[in-house]
Structure formats: C-alpha cells, structure tokens
PDB file of C-alpha atoms in Angstrom:
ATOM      1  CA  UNK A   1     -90.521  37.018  29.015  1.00 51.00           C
ATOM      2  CA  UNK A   2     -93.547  37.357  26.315  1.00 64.00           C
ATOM      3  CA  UNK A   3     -91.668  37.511  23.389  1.00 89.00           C
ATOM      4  CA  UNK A   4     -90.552  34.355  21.866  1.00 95.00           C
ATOM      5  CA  UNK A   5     -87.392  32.756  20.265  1.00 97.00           C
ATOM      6  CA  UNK A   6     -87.040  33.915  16.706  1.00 97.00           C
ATOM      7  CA  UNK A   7     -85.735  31.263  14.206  1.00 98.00           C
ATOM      8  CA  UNK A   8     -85.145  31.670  11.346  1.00 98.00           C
ATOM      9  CA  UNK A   9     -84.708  29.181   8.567  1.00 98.00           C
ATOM     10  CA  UNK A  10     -82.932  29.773   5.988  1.00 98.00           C
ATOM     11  CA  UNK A  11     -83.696  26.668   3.260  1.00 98.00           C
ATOM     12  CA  UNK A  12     -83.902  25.542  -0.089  1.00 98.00           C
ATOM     13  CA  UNK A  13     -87.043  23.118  -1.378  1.00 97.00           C
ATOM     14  CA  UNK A  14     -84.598  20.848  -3.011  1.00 96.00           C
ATOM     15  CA  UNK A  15     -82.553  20.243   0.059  1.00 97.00           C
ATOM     16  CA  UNK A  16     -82.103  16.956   1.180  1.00 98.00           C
ATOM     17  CA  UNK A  17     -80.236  18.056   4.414  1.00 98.00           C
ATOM     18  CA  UNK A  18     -83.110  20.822   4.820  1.00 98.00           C
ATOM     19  CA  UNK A  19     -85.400  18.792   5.101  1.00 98.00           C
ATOM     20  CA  UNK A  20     -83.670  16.655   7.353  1.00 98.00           C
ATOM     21  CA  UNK A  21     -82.508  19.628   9.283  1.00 98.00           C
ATOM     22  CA  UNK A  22     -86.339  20.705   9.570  1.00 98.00           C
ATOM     23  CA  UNK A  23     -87.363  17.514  11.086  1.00 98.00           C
ATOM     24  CA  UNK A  24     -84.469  17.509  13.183  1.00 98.00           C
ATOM     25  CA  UNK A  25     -85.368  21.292  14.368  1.00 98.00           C
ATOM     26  CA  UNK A  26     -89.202  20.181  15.033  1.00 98.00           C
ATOM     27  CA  UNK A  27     -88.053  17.274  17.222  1.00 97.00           C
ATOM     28  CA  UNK A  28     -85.587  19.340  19.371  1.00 97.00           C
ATOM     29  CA  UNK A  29     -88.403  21.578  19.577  1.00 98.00           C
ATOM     30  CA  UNK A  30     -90.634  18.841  20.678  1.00 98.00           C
ATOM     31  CA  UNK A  31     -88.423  17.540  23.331  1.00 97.00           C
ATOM     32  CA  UNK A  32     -88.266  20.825  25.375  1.00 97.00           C
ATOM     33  CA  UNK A  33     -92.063  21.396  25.207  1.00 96.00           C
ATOM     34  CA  UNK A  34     -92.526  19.424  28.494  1.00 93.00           C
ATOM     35  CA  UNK A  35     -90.180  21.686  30.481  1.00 95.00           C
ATOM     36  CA  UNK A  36     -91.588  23.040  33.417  1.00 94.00           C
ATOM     37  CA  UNK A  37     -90.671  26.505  32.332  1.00 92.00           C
ATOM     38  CA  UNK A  38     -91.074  25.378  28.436  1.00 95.00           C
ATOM     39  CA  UNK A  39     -89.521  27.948  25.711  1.00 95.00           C
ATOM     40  CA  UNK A  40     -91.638  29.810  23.566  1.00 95.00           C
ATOM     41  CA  UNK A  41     -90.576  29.788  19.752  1.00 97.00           C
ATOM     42  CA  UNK A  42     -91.263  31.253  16.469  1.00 97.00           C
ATOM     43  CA  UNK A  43     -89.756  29.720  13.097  1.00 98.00           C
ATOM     44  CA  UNK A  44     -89.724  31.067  10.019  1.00 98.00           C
ATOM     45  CA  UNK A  45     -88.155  29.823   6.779  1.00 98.00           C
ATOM     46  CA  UNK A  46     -86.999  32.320   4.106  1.00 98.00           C
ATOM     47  CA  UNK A  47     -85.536  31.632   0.669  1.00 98.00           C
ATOM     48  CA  UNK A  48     -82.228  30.141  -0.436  1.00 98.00           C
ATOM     49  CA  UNK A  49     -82.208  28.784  -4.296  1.00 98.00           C
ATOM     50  CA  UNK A  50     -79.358  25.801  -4.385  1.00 95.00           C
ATOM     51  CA  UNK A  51     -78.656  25.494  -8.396  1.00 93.00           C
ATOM     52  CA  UNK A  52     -81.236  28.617  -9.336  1.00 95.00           C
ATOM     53  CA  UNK A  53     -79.872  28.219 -13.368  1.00 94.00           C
ATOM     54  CA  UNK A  54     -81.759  24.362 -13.178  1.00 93.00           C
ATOM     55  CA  UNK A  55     -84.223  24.589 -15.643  1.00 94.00           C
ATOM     56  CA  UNK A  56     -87.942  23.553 -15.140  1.00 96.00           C
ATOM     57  CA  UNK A  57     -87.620  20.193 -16.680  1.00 95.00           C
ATOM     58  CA  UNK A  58     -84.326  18.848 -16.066  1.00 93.00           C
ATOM     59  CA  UNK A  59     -83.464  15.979 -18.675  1.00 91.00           C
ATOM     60  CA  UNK A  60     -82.784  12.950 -16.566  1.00 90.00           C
ATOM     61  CA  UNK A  61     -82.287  11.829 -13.157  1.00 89.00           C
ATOM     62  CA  UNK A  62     -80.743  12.931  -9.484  1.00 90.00           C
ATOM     63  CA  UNK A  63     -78.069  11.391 -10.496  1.00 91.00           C
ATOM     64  CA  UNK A  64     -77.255  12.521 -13.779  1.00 91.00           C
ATOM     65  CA  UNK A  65     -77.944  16.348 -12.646  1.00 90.00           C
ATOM     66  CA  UNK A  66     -75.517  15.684  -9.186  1.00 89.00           C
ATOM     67  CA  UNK A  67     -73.215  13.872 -11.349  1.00 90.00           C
ATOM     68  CA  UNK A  68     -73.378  17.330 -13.826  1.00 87.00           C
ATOM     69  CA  UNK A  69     -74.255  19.847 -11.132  1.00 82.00           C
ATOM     70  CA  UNK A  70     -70.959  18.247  -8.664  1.00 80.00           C
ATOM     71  CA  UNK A  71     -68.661  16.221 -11.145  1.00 88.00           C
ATOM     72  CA  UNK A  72     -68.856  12.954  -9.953  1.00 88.00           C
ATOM     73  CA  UNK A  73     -68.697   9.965 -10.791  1.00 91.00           C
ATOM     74  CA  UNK A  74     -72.166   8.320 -11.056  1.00 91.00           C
ATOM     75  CA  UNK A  75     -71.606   5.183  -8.528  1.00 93.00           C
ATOM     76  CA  UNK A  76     -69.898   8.238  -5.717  1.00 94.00           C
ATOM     77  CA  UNK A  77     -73.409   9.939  -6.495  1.00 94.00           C
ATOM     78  CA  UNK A  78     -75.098   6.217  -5.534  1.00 95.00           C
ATOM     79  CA  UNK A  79     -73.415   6.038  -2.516  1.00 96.00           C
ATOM     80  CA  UNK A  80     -73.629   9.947  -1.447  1.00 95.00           C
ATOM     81  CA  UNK A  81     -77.855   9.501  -1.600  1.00 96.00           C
ATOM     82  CA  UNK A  82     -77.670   6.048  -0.335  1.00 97.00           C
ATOM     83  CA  UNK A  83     -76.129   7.590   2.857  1.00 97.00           C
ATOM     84  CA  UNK A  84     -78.385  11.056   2.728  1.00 98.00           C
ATOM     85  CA  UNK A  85     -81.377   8.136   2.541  1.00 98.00           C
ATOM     86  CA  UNK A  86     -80.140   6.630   5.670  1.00 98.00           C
ATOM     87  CA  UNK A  87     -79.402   9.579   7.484  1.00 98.00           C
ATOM     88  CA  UNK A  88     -83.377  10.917   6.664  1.00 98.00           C
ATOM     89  CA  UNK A  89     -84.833   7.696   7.620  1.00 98.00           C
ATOM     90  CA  UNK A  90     -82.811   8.191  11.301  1.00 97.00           C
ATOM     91  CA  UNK A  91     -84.879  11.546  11.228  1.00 97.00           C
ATOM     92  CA  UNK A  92     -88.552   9.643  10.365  1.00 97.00           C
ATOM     93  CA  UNK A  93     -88.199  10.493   6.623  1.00 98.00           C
ATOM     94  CA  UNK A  94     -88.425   8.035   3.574  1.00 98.00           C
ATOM     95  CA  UNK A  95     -86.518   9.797   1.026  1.00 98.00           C
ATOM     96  CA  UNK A  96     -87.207   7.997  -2.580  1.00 98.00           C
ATOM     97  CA  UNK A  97     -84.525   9.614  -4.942  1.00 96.00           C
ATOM     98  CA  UNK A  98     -85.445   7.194  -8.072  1.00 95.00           C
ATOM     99  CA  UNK A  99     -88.800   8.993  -8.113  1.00 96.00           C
ATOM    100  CA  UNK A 100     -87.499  12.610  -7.414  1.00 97.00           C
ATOM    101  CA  UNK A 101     -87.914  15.097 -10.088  1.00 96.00           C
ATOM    102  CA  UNK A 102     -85.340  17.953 -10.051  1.00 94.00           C
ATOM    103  CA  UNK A 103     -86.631  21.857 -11.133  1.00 96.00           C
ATOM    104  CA  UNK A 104     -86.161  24.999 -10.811  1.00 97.00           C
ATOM    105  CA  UNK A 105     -87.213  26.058  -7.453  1.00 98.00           C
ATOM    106  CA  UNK A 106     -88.061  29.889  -7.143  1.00 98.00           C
ATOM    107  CA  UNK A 107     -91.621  29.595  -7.999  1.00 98.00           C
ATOM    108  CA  UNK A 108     -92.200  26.991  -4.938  1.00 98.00           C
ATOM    109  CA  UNK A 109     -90.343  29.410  -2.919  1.00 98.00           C
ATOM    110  CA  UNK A 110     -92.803  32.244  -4.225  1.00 98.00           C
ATOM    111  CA  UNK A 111     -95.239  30.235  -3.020  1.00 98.00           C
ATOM    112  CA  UNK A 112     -94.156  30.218   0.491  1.00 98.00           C
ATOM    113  CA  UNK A 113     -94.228  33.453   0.651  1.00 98.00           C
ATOM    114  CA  UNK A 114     -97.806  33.844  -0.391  1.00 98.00           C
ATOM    115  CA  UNK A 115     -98.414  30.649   2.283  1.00 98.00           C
ATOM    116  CA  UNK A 116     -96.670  32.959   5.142  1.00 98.00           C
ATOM    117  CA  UNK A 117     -98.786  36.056   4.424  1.00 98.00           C
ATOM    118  CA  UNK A 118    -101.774  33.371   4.779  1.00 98.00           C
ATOM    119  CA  UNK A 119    -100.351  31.925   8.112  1.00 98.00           C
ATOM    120  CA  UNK A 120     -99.989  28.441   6.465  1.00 98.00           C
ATOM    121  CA  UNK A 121     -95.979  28.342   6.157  1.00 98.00           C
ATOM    122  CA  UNK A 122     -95.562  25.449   7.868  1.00 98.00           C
ATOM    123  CA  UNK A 123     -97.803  23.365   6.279  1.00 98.00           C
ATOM    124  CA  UNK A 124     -96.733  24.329   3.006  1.00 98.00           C
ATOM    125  CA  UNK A 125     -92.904  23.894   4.000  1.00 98.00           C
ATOM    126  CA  UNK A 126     -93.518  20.596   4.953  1.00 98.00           C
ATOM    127  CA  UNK A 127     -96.060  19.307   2.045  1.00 98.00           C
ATOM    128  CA  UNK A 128     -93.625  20.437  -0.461  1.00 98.00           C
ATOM    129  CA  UNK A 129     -90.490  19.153   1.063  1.00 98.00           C
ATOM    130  CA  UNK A 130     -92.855  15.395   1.136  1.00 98.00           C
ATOM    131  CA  UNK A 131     -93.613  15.627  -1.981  1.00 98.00           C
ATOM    132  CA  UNK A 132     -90.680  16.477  -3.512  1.00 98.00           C
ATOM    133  CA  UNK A 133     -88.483  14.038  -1.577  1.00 98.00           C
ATOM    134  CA  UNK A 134     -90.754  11.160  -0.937  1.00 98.00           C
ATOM    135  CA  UNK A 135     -93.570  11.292  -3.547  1.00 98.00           C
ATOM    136  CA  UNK A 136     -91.751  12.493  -6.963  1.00 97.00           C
ATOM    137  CA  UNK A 137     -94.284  15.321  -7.091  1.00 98.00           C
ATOM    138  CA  UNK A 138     -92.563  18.118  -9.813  1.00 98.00           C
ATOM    139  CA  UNK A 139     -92.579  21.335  -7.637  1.00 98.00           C
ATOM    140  CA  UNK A 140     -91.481  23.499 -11.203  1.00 97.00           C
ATOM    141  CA  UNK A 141     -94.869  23.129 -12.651  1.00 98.00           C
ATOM    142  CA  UNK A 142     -97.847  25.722 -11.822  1.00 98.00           C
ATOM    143  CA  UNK A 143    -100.900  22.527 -11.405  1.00 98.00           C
ATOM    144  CA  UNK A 144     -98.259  20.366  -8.961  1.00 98.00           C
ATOM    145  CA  UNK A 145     -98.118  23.831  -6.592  1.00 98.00           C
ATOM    146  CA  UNK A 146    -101.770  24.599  -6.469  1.00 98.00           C
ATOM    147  CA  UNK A 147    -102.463  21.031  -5.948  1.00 98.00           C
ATOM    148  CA  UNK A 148     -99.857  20.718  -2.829  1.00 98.00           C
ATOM    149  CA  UNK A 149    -101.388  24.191  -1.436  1.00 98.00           C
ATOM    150  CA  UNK A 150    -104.587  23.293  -1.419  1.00 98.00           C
ATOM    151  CA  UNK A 151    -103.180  20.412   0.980  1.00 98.00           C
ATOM    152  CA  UNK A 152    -101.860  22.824   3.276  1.00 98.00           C
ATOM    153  CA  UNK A 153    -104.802  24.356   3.218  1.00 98.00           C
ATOM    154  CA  UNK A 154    -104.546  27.218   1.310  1.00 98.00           C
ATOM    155  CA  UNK A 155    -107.311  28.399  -1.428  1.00 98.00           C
ATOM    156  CA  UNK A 156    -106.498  26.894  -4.868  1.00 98.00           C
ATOM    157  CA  UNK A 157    -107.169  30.025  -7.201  1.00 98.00           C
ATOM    158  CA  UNK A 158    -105.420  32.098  -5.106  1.00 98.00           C
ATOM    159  CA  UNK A 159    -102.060  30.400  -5.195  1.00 98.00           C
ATOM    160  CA  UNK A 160    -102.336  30.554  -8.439  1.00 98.00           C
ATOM    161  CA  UNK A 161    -103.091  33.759  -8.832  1.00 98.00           C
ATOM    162  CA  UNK A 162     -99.942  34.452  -6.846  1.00 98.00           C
ATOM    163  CA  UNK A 163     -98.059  32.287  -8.949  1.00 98.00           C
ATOM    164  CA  UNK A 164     -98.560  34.003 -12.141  1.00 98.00           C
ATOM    165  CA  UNK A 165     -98.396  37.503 -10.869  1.00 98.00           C
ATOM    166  CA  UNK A 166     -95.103  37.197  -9.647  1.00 98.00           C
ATOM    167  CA  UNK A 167     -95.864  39.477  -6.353  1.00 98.00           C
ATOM    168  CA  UNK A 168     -93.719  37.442  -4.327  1.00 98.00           C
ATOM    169  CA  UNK A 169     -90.686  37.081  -5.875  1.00 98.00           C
ATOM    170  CA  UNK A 170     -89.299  40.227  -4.539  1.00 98.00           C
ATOM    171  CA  UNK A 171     -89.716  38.790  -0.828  1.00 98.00           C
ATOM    172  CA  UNK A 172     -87.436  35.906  -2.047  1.00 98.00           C
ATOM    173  CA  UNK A 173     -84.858  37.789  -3.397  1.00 98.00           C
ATOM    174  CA  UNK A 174     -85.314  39.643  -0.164  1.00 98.00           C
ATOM    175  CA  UNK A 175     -84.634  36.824   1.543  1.00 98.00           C
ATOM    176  CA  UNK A 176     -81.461  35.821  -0.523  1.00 98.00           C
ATOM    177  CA  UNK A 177     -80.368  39.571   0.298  1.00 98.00           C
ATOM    178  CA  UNK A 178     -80.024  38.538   3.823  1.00 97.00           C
ATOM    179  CA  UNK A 179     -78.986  35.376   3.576  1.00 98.00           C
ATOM    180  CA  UNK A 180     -75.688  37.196   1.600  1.00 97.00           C
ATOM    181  CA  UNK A 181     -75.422  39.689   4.220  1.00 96.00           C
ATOM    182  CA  UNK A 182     -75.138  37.261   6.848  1.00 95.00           C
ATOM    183  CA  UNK A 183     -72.549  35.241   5.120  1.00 96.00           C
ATOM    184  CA  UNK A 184     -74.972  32.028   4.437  1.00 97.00           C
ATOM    185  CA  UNK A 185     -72.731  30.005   1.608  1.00 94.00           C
ATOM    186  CA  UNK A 186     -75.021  26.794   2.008  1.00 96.00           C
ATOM    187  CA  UNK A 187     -78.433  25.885   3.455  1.00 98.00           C
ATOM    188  CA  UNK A 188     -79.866  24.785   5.971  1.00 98.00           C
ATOM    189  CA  UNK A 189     -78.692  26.974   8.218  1.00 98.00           C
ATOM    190  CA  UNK A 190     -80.532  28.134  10.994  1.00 98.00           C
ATOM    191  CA  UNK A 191     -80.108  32.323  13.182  1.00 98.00           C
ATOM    192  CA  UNK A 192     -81.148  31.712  16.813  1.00 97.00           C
ATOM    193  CA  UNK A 193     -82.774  35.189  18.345  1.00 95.00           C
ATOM    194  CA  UNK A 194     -80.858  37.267  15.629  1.00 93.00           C
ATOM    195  CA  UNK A 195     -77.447  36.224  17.323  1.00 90.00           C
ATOM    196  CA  UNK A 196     -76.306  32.375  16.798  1.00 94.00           C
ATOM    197  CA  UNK A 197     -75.668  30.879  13.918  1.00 96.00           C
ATOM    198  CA  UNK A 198     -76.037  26.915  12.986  1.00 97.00           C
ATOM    199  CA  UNK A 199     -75.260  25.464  10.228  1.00 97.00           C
ATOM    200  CA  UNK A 200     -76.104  22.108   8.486  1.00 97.00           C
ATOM    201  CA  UNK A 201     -78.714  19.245   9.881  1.00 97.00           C
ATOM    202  CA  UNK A 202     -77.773  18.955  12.737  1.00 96.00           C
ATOM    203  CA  UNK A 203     -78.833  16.646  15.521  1.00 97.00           C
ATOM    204  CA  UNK A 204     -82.728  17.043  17.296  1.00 97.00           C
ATOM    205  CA  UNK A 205     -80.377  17.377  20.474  1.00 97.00           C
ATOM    206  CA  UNK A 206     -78.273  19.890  19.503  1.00 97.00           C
ATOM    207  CA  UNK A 207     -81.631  22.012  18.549  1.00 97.00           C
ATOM    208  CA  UNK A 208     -83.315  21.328  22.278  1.00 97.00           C
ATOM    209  CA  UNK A 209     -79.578  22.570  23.432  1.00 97.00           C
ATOM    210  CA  UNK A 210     -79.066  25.815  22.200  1.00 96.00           C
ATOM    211  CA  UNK A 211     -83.146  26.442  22.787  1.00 97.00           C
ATOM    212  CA  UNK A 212     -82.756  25.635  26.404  1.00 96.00           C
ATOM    213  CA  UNK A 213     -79.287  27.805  26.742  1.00 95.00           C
ATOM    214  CA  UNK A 214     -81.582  30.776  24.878  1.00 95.00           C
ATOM    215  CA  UNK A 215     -84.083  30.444  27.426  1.00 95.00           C
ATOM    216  CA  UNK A 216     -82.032  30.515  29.703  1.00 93.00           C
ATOM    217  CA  UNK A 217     -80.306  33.655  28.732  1.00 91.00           C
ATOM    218  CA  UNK A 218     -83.665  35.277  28.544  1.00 86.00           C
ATOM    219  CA  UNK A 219     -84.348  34.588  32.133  1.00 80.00           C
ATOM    220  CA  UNK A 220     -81.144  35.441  33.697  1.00 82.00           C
ATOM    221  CA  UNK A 221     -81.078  38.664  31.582  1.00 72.00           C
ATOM    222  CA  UNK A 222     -84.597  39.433  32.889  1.00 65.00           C
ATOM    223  CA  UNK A 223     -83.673  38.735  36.054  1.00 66.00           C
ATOM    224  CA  UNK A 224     -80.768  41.259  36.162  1.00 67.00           C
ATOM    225  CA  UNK A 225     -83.081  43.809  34.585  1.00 57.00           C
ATOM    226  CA  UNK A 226     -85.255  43.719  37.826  1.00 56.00           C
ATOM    227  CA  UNK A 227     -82.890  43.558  40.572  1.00 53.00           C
ATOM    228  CA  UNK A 228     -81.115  46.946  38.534  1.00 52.00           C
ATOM    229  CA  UNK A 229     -84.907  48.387  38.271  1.00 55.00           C
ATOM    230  CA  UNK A 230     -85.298  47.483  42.968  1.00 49.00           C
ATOM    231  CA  UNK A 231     -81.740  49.135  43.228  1.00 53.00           C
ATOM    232  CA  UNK A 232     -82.616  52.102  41.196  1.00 55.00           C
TER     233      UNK A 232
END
C-alpha cells in the first residue's frame, strides 16, 4: 500500500467549527502516527464560501452580522459564541470574537489556491484561520493576505500578483462545483478516500477512528488481491 489516504476538506475561512474541525482532524491524525503499521495521509482543503453576498467591510460586529445573517436575538448570539469559544479552547484554540472582523471570503480562498500550487496549503490554511479567529486580522483586504502569506512562507509579490489577476478563482468555484455535486449543504465536512463522508467538527477520536478502519480496509483488500493473484 503506497498510495495514501485522500482527505479532503471541504471549508470555509470564516468557520468557526472549521477551524475547530481542522485541529480536531490534525490531532486524530497525530494520535495514529505512532502505530506500528502507521497510516499514510494526504489532506487537502478546497473552497466552500459560508455568506459569499458579505461585503468586504461589514458595518459592525460578529454579533450584529449573526444576529442579521441568522435572526437572532443578540444575547442567543452571546451565548452561541460563548459556547463555540469553549468548545475551540477544548481543541487548543483561543478564539477572540470581540476582535474578529467579518468579510467577504473568496479572495482568501483564491489565495489558497495559489498557496496549494506552491505546496504551502497548510501553512496558509492555518495562518489565516489564526488570524482571523484569534488575532482580528481582516482577511477581505489585499495588504492583510500578502502579509499572512508571506508567514506561511510564500513570496509576497507573488500572492499578490495572484490576487489581482484573479487566476484562481475558477479553481474555487471548481471546488464549490463539487462540493454541490456531492451534496455538501454546510462546512466542515470532510470525504475519506473518495467514499465516506463526515460532517461537522467532530471529535480528534472519531478522526484517528475512521483513519485506522481505512487502513485497515486497505490492508485486508490488499491482502485478498494477493492470495487471488497465488490462486490464479
């Protein structure tokens, strides 16, 4: 068995549960990396825009747009991020919604793109989803970007570049494409080897589960494969 794991991530930037769900993911991972016949696994996050009419500069708070965007009341909005706040701090994150700013997404997610194609998708993933939830960094603006790639280590003119030309944004709707096809209403939600589905945060454990039963698949289906291929 060369060929690894495929999953694939489908998540939006603005995502408090996808960023939870990506920590959670990372540290399911992490726990099966000491098995003695340890799974091999790629991940790879594609595109899903949230609230993709939210303009650029949004006009108040995260609670005014939930309160707008869901139609509740402002203290249920209080107590909804109060509990997403304890929930992320379970997963190691220190979510700090009075300093979030909430944007349009798409051109972060452009950017992701351009970070995949450089090998750096992870690192971007992750420095955008800190600064966005944690450091109140405004992920709509062009000189926030290029400032968070060049901490993932990308090449500051070049994100730009991509940025204004646009070149990407046909790999995100390509992603939102699939994401339709498959039936994805919300994010994250994460395709195991092109055949299970999982939807929402869910615990690291439940992650190093289905991994392990994948594996395990792998290597009964391999081993089936050469006792057919002795017979024959």
């Amino acid at each position: 068995m060369t060929h690894p794991i495929k999953i694939d991530v489908w998540s939006d930037i603005a995502c408090p549960w996808c960023y939870i769900g990506k920590r959670n993911l990372e540290n399911g991972l992490a726990a099966v990396a000491g098995d003695e016949d340890a799974p091999q696994v790629e991940v790879t996050y594609h595109s899903f825009e949230l609230s993709p009419d939210t303009p650029v500069d949004f006009e108040g708070d995260e609670l005014d747009f939930l309160a707008e965007h869901k139609g509740m009341a402002r203290d249920q909005v209080q107590q909804m991020l109060e509990r997403v706040t304890g929930v992320a701090a379970e997963a190691g994150l220190a979510y700090r919604f009075d300093l979030l700013k909430h944007t349009n997404t798409v051109k972060a997610h452009e950017l992701l793109h351009f970070a995949k194609e450089h090998g750096r998708q992870h690192e971007l993933a992750e420095r955008l989803m800190s600064g966005y939830f944690t450091e109140g960094r405004h992920l709509g603006r062009e000189d926030e970007l290029v400032s968070l790639a060049t901490d993932a280590g990308l090449e500051a003119d070049a994100a730009r570049a991509a940025l204004q030309s646009g070149r990407y944004l046909d790999a995100v709707r390509a992603d939102q494409a699939q994401a339709r096809a498959y039936g994805i209403s919300g994010v994250p939600f994460f395709v195991i080897d092109g055949k299970y589905g999982v939807s929402g945060a869910q615990p690291a454990e439940a992650f190093t589960q289905i991994v392990r039963q994948v594996w395990g698949e792998r290597g009964e289906a391999a081993e089936t494969a050469d006792a057919d291929s002795v017979v024959a």
